[in-house]
Tab-separated table of C-alpha atoms and ligand atoms in Angstrom:
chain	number	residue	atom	x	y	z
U	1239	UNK	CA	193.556	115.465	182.888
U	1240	UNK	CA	189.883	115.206	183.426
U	1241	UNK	CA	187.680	117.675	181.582
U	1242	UNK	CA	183.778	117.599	182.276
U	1243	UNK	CA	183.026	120.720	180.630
U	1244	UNK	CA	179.340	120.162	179.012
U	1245	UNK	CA	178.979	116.648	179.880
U	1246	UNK	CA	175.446	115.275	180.863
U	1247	UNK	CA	175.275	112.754	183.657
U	1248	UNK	CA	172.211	109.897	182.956
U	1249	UNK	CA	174.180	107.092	184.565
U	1250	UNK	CA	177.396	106.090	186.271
U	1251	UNK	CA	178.446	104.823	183.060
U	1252	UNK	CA	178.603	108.753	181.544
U	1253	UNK	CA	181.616	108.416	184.378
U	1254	UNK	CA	184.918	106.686	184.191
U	1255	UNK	CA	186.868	105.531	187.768
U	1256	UNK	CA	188.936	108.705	187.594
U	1257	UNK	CA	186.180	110.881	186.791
U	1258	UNK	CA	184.366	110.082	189.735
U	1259	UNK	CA	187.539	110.505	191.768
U	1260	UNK	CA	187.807	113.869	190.588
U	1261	UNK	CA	184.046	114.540	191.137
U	1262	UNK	CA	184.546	113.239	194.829
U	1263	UNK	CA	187.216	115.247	195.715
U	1264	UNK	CA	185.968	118.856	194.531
U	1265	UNK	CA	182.920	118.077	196.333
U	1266	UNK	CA	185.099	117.784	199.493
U	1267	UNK	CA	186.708	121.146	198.417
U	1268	UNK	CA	184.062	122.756	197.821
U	1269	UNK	CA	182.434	121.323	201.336
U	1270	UNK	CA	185.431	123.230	202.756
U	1271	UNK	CA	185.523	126.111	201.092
U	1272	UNK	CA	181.814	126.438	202.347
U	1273	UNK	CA	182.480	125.444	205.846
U	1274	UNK	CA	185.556	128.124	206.066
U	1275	UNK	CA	183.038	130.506	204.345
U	1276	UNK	CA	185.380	131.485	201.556
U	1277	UNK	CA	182.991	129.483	198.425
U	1278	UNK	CA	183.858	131.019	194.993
U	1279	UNK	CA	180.858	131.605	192.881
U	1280	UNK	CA	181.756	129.574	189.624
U	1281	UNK	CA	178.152	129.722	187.838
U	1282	UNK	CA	177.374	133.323	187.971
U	1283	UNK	CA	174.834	133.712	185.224
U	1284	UNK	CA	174.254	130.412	184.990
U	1285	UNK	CA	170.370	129.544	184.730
U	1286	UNK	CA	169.329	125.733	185.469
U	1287	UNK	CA	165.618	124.137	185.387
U	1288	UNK	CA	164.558	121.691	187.420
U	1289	UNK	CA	162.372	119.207	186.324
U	1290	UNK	CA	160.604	117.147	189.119
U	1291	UNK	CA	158.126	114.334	187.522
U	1292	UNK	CA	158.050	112.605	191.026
U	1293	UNK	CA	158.822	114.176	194.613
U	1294	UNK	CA	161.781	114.822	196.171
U	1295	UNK	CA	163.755	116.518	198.717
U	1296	UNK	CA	167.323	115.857	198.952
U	1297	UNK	CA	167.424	115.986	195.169
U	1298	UNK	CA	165.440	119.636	195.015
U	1299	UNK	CA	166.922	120.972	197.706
U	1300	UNK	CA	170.486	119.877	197.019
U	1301	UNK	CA	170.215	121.013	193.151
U	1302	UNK	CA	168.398	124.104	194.229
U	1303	UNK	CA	170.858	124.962	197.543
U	1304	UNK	CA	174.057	124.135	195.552
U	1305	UNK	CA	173.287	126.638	192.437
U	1306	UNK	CA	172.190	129.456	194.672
U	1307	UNK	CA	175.959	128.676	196.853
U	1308	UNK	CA	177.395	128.988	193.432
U	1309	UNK	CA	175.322	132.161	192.439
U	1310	UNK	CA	173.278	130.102	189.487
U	1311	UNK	CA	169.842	130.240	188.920
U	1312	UNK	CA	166.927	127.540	188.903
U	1313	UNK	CA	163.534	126.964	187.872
U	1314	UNK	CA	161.503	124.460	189.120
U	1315	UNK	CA	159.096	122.558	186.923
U	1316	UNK	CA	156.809	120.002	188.884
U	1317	UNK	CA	155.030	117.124	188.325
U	1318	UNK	CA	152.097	119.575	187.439
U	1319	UNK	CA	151.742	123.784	185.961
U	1320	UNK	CA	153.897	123.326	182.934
U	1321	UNK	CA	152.922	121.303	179.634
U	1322	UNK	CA	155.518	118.792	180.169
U	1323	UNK	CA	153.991	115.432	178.939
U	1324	UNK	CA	150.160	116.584	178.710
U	1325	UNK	CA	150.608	118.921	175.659
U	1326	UNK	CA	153.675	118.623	174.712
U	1327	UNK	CA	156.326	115.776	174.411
U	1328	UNK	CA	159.810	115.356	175.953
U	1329	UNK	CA	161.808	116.484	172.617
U	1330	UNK	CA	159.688	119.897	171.946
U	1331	UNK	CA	161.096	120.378	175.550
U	1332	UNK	CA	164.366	119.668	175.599
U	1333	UNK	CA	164.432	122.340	172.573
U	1334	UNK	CA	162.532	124.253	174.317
U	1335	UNK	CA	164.404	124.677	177.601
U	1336	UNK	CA	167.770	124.148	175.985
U	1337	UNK	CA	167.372	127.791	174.402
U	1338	UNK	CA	166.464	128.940	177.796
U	1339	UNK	CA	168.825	127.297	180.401
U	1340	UNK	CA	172.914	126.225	180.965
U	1341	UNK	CA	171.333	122.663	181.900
U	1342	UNK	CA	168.876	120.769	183.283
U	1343	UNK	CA	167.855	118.135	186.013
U	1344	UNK	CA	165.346	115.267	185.208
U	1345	UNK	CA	164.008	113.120	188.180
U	1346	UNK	CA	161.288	110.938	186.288
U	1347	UNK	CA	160.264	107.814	185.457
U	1348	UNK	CA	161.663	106.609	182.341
U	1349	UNK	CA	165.762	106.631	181.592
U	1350	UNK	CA	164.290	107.212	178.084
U	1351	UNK	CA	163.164	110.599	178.781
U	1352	UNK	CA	166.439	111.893	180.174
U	1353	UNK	CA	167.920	110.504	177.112
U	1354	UNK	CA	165.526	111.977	174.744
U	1355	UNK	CA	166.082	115.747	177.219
U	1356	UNK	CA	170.299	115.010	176.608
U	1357	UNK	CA	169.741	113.998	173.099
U	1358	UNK	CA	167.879	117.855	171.913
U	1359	UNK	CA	168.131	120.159	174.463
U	1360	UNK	CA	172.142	120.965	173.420
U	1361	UNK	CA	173.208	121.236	177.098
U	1362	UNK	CA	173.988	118.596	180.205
U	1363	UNK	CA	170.960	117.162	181.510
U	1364	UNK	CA	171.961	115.636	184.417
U	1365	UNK	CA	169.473	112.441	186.012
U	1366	UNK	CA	168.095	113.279	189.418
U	1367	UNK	CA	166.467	109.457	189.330
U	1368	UNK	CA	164.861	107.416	187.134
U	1369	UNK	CA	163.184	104.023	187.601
U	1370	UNK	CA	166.136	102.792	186.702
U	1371	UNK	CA	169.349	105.078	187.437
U	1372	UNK	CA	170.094	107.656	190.582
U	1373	UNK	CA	174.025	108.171	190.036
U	1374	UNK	CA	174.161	111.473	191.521
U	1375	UNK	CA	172.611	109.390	194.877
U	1376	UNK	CA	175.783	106.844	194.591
U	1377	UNK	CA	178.087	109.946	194.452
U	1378	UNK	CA	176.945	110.835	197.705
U	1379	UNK	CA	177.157	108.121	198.914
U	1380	UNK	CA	181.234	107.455	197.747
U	1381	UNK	CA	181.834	110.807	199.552
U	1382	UNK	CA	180.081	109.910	202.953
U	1383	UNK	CA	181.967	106.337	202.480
U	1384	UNK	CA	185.176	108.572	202.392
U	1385	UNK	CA	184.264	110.798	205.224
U	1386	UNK	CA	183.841	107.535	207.379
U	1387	UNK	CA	186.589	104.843	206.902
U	1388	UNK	CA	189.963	105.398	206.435
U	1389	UNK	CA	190.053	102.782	203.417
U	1390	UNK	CA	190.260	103.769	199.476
U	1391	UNK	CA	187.085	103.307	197.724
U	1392	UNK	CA	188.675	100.354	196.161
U	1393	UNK	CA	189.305	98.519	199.699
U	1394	UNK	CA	185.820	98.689	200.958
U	1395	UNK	CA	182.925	96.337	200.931
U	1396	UNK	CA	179.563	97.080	200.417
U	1397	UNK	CA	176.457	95.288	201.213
U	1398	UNK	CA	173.134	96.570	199.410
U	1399	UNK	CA	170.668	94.624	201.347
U	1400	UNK	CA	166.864	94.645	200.097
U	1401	UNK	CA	165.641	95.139	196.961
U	1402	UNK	CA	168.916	94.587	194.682
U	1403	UNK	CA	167.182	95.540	191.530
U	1404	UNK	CA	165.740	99.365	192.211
U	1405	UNK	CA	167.697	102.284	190.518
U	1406	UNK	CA	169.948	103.414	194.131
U	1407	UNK	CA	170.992	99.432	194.220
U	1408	UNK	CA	171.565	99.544	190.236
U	1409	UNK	CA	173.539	102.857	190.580
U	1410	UNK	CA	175.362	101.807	193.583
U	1411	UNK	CA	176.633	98.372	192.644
U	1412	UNK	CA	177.768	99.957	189.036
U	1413	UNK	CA	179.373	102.875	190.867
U	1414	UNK	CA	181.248	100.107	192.853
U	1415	UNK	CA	182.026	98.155	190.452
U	1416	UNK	CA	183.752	100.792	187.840
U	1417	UNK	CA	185.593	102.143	191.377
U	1418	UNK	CA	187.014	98.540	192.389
U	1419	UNK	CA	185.087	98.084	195.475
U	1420	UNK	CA	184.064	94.163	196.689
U	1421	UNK	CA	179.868	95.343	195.961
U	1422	UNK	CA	177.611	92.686	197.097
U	1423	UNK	CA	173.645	92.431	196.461
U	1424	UNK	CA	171.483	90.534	199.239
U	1425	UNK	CA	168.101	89.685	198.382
U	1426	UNK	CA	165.373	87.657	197.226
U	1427	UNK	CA	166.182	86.031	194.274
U	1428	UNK	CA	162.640	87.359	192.618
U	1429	UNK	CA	164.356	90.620	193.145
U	1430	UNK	CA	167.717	90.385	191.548
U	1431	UNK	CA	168.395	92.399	188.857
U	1432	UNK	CA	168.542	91.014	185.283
U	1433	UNK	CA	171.678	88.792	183.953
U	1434	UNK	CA	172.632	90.981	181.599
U	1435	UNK	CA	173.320	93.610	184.108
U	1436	UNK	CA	174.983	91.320	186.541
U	1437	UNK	CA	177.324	90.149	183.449
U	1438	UNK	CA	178.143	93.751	182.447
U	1439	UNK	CA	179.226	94.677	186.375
U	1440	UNK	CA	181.073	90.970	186.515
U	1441	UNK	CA	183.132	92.487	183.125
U	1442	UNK	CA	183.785	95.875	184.793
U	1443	UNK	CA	185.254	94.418	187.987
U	1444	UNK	CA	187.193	92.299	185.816
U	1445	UNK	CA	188.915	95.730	184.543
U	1446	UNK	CA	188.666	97.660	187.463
U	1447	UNK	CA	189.873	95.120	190.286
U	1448	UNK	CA	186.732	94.697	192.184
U	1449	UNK	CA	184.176	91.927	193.121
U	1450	UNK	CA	180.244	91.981	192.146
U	1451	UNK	CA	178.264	89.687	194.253
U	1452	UNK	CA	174.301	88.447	194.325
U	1453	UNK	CA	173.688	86.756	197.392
U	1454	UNK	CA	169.896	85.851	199.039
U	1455	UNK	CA	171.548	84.322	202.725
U	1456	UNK	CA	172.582	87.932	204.602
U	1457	UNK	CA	174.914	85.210	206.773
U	1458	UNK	CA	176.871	84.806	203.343
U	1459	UNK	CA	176.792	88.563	202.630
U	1460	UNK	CA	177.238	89.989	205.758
U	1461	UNK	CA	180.900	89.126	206.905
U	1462	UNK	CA	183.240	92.006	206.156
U	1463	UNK	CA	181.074	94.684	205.283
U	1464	UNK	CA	182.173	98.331	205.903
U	1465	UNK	CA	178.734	99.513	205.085
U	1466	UNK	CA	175.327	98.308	204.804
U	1467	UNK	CA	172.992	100.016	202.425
U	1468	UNK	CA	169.020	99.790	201.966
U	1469	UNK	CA	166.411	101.519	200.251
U	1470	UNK	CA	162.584	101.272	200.661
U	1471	UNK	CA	161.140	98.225	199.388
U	1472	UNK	CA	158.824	99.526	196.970
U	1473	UNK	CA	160.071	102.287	194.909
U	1474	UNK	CA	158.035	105.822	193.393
U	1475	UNK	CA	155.580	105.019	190.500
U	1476	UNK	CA	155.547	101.211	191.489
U	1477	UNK	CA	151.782	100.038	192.119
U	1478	UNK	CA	151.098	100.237	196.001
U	1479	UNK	CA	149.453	96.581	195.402
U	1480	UNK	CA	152.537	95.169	195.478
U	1481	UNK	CA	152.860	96.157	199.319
U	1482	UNK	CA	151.677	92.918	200.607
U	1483	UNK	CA	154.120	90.352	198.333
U	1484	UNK	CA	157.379	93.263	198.919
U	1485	UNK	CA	156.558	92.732	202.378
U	1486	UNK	CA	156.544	89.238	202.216
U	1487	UNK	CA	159.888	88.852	200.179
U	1488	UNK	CA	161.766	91.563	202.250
U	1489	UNK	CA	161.182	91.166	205.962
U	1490	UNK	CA	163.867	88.308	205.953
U	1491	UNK	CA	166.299	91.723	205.032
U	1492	UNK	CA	165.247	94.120	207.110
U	1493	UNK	CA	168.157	95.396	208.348
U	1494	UNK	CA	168.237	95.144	212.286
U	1495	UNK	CA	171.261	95.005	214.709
U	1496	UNK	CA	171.414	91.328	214.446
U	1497	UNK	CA	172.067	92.045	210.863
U	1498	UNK	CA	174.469	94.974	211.673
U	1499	UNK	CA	176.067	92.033	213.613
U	1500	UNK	CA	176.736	89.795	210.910
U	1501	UNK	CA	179.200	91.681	209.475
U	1502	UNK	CA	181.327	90.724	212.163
U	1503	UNK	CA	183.144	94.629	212.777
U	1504	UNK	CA	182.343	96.626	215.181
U	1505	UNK	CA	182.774	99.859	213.137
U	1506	UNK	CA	180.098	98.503	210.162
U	1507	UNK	CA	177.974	101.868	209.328
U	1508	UNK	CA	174.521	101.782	208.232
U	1509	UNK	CA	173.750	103.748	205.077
U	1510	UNK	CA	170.245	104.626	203.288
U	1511	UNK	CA	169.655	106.963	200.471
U	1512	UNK	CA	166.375	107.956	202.197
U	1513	UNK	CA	163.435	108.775	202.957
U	1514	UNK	CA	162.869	105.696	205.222
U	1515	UNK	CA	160.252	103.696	207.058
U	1516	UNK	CA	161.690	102.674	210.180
U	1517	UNK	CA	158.915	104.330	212.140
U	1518	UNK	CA	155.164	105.154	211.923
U	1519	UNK	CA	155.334	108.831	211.676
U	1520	UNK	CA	154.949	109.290	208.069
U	1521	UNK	CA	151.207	108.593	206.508
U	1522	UNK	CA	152.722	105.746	204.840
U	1523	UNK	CA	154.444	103.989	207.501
U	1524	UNK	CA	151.422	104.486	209.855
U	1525	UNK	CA	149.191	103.118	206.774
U	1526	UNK	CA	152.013	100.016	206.423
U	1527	UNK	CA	151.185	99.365	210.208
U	1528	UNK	CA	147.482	99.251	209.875
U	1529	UNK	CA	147.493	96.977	207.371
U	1530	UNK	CA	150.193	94.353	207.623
U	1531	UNK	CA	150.901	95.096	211.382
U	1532	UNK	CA	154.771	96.098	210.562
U	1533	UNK	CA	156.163	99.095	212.723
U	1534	UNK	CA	159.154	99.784	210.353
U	1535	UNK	CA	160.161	98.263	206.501
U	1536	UNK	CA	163.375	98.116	205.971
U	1537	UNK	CA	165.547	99.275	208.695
U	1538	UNK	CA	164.404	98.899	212.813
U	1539	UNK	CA	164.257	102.433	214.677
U	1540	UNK	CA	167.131	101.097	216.829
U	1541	UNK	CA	169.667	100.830	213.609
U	1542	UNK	CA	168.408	104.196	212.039
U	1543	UNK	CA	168.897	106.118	215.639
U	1544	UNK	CA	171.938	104.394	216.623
U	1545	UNK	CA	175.613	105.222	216.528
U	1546	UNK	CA	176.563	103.271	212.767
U	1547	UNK	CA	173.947	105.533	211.037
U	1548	UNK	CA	175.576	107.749	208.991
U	1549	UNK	CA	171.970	108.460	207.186
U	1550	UNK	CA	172.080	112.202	207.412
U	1551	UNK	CA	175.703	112.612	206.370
U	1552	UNK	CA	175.053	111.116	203.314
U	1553	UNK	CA	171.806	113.695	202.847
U	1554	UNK	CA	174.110	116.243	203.533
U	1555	UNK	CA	176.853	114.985	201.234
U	1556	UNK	CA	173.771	114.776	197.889
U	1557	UNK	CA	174.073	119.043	197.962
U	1558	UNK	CA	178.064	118.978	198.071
U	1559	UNK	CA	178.331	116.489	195.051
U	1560	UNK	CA	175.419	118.127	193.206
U	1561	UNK	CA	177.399	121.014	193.588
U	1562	UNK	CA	180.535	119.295	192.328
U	1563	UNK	CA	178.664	118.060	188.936
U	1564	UNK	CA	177.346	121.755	188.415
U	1565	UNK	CA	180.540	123.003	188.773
U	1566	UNK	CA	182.754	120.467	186.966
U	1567	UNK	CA	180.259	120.647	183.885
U	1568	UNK	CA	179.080	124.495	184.249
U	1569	UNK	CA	181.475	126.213	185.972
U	1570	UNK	CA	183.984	128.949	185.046
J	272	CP	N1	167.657	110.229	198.238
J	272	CP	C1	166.842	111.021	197.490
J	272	CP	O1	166.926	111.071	196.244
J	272	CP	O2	165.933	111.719	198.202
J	272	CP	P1	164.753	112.633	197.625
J	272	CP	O3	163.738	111.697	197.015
J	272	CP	O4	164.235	113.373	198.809
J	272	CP	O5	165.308	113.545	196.565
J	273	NVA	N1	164.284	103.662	195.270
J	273	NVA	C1	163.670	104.867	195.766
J	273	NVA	C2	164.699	105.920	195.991
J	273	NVA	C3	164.182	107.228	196.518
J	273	NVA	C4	165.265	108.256	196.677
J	273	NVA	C5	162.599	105.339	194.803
J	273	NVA	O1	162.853	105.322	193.591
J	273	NVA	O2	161.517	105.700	195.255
């Protein structure tokens, strides 16, 4: 019997496998319930804050969408206009806010923060990403997987290609590899993450029946995937100076439709946590172009656009599982 009641989520390890089954399938319920218009309101009175160190949208808007279904409360707290971090520190806070609010949502920089906000505040903090960790992205994610194979979790295989050592790749290939899923990481080797992390997910999948992978050819990688997964190549708070070598390291992975190709299946769907450069209508990509003469990063126009993308259902899937967490920990 799974019980979540209170429960803060930092990482996919706050999770076991059959907690995140359970997560995944009240977020389809409740995805029903709100597509057939008959949603019960399980955190009436509830009152969440919303802290936001760096920017988001799927993350605010999911959080702020899925409380307000649910008939909770939320208060956002940006990156600037409250004292958080100039005046005063993490743990005054959490104590702070915890007398205040049901729980609270921490997209920042450090994992050490959230842990310090979980650690006082005496109710779920929940981690909206971190430099290191985004597990309420590789939720998400599980549920869109779901939505588009007819495979368990545990049958699929996953391709992260790009860089294999940001927090959606960390949070990802953990998620998979608690879940049973064949997870591989395609990259640059400069770009793998750490050995101690790649022995930790070699000892879950020894328990949970799946395969971790670290692979820099993409013709190695490829062959069987049911979905490939990027992310932009430099992350928030990483120094923009490190364009140029990113660039240089991650071109060879850009994922085009020759790469879609390599998996060998027809049906292979193209996932990204988003946002994405695979244009030059943002200020970024357009300032990308100028400079090092690149018209997308790490996906091609053509793979975003086409018919394997399943970009947008995952966005939409972020405010369903959100909504499953808040419920699950919060509800009545
Ligand atoms: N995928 C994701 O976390 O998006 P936002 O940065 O818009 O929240
Ligand atoms: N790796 C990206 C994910 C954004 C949702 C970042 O941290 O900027």
């Amino acid at each position: 019997m799974v019980n979540l009641k209170n429960r803060s989520l930092l990482s996919l390890d706050d999770l076991t496998a059959p907690e995140i089954r359970y997560l995944l399938r009240l977020a389809a319920e409740l995805q029903g319930a709100k597509m057939a218009g008959v949603e019960q309101r399980r955190l009436e009175g509830k009152n969440i804050a919303l802290i936001f160190e760096k920017d988001s949208t799927r993350t605010r808007t999911g959080f702020e969408v899925a409380a307000y279904d649910q008939g909770a409360h939320v208060t956002y707290l940006g990156p600037s206009g409250s004292q958080i971090g100039q005046k005063e520190s993490m743990k005054d806070t959490a104590r702070v806010l915890g007398r205040m609010y049901d729980a609270i949502e921490y997209r920042g920089f450090s994992q050490g923060s959230a842990e310090i906000l979980r650690d006082h505040a005496g109710v779920p903090v929940y981690n909206g990403l971190t430099d290191e960790a985004h597990p309420t992205q590789t939720l998400a994610d599980f549920m869109t997987m779901r939505e588009f194979t007819h495979k368990h979790l545990s049958g699929m295989k996953v391709v992260f290609v790009g860089d294999t050592r940001n927090n959606v790749a960390r949070s990802l290939a953990l998620g998979a590899a608690k879940i049973g899923q064949h997870i591989v990481l395609c990259g640059p080797q400069e770009l793998w993450p750490d050995a101690g992390y790649q022995e930790r997910l070699q000892a879950l999948t020894l328990e949970s029946g799946g395969r971790f992978e670290v692979q820099a050819a993409p013709g190695l990688a490829l062959p069987g995937a049911d979905f490939i997964y990027t992310d932009v190549w430099l992350s928030m708070g990483e120094a923009k100076e490190k364009w140029a070598e990113r660039i240089r390291l991650l071109s060879p992975y850009r994922v085009t439709r020759r790469m879609m190709a390599l998996s060998g299946n027809a049906h292979t769907k193209f996932m990204h946590c988003l946002p994405a450069f695979h244009d030059t209508e943002t200020a970024v990509g357009l300032e990308i172009a100028r400079e090092f003469g690149v018209e997308c990063m790490e996906v091609t126009d053509e793979v975003f656009e086409g018919a394997s993308s399943i970009v947008f259902d995952q966005a939409e899937n972020r405010m369903h599982t959100i909504k499953a967490i808040l419920v699950a920990t919060l509800g009545a």
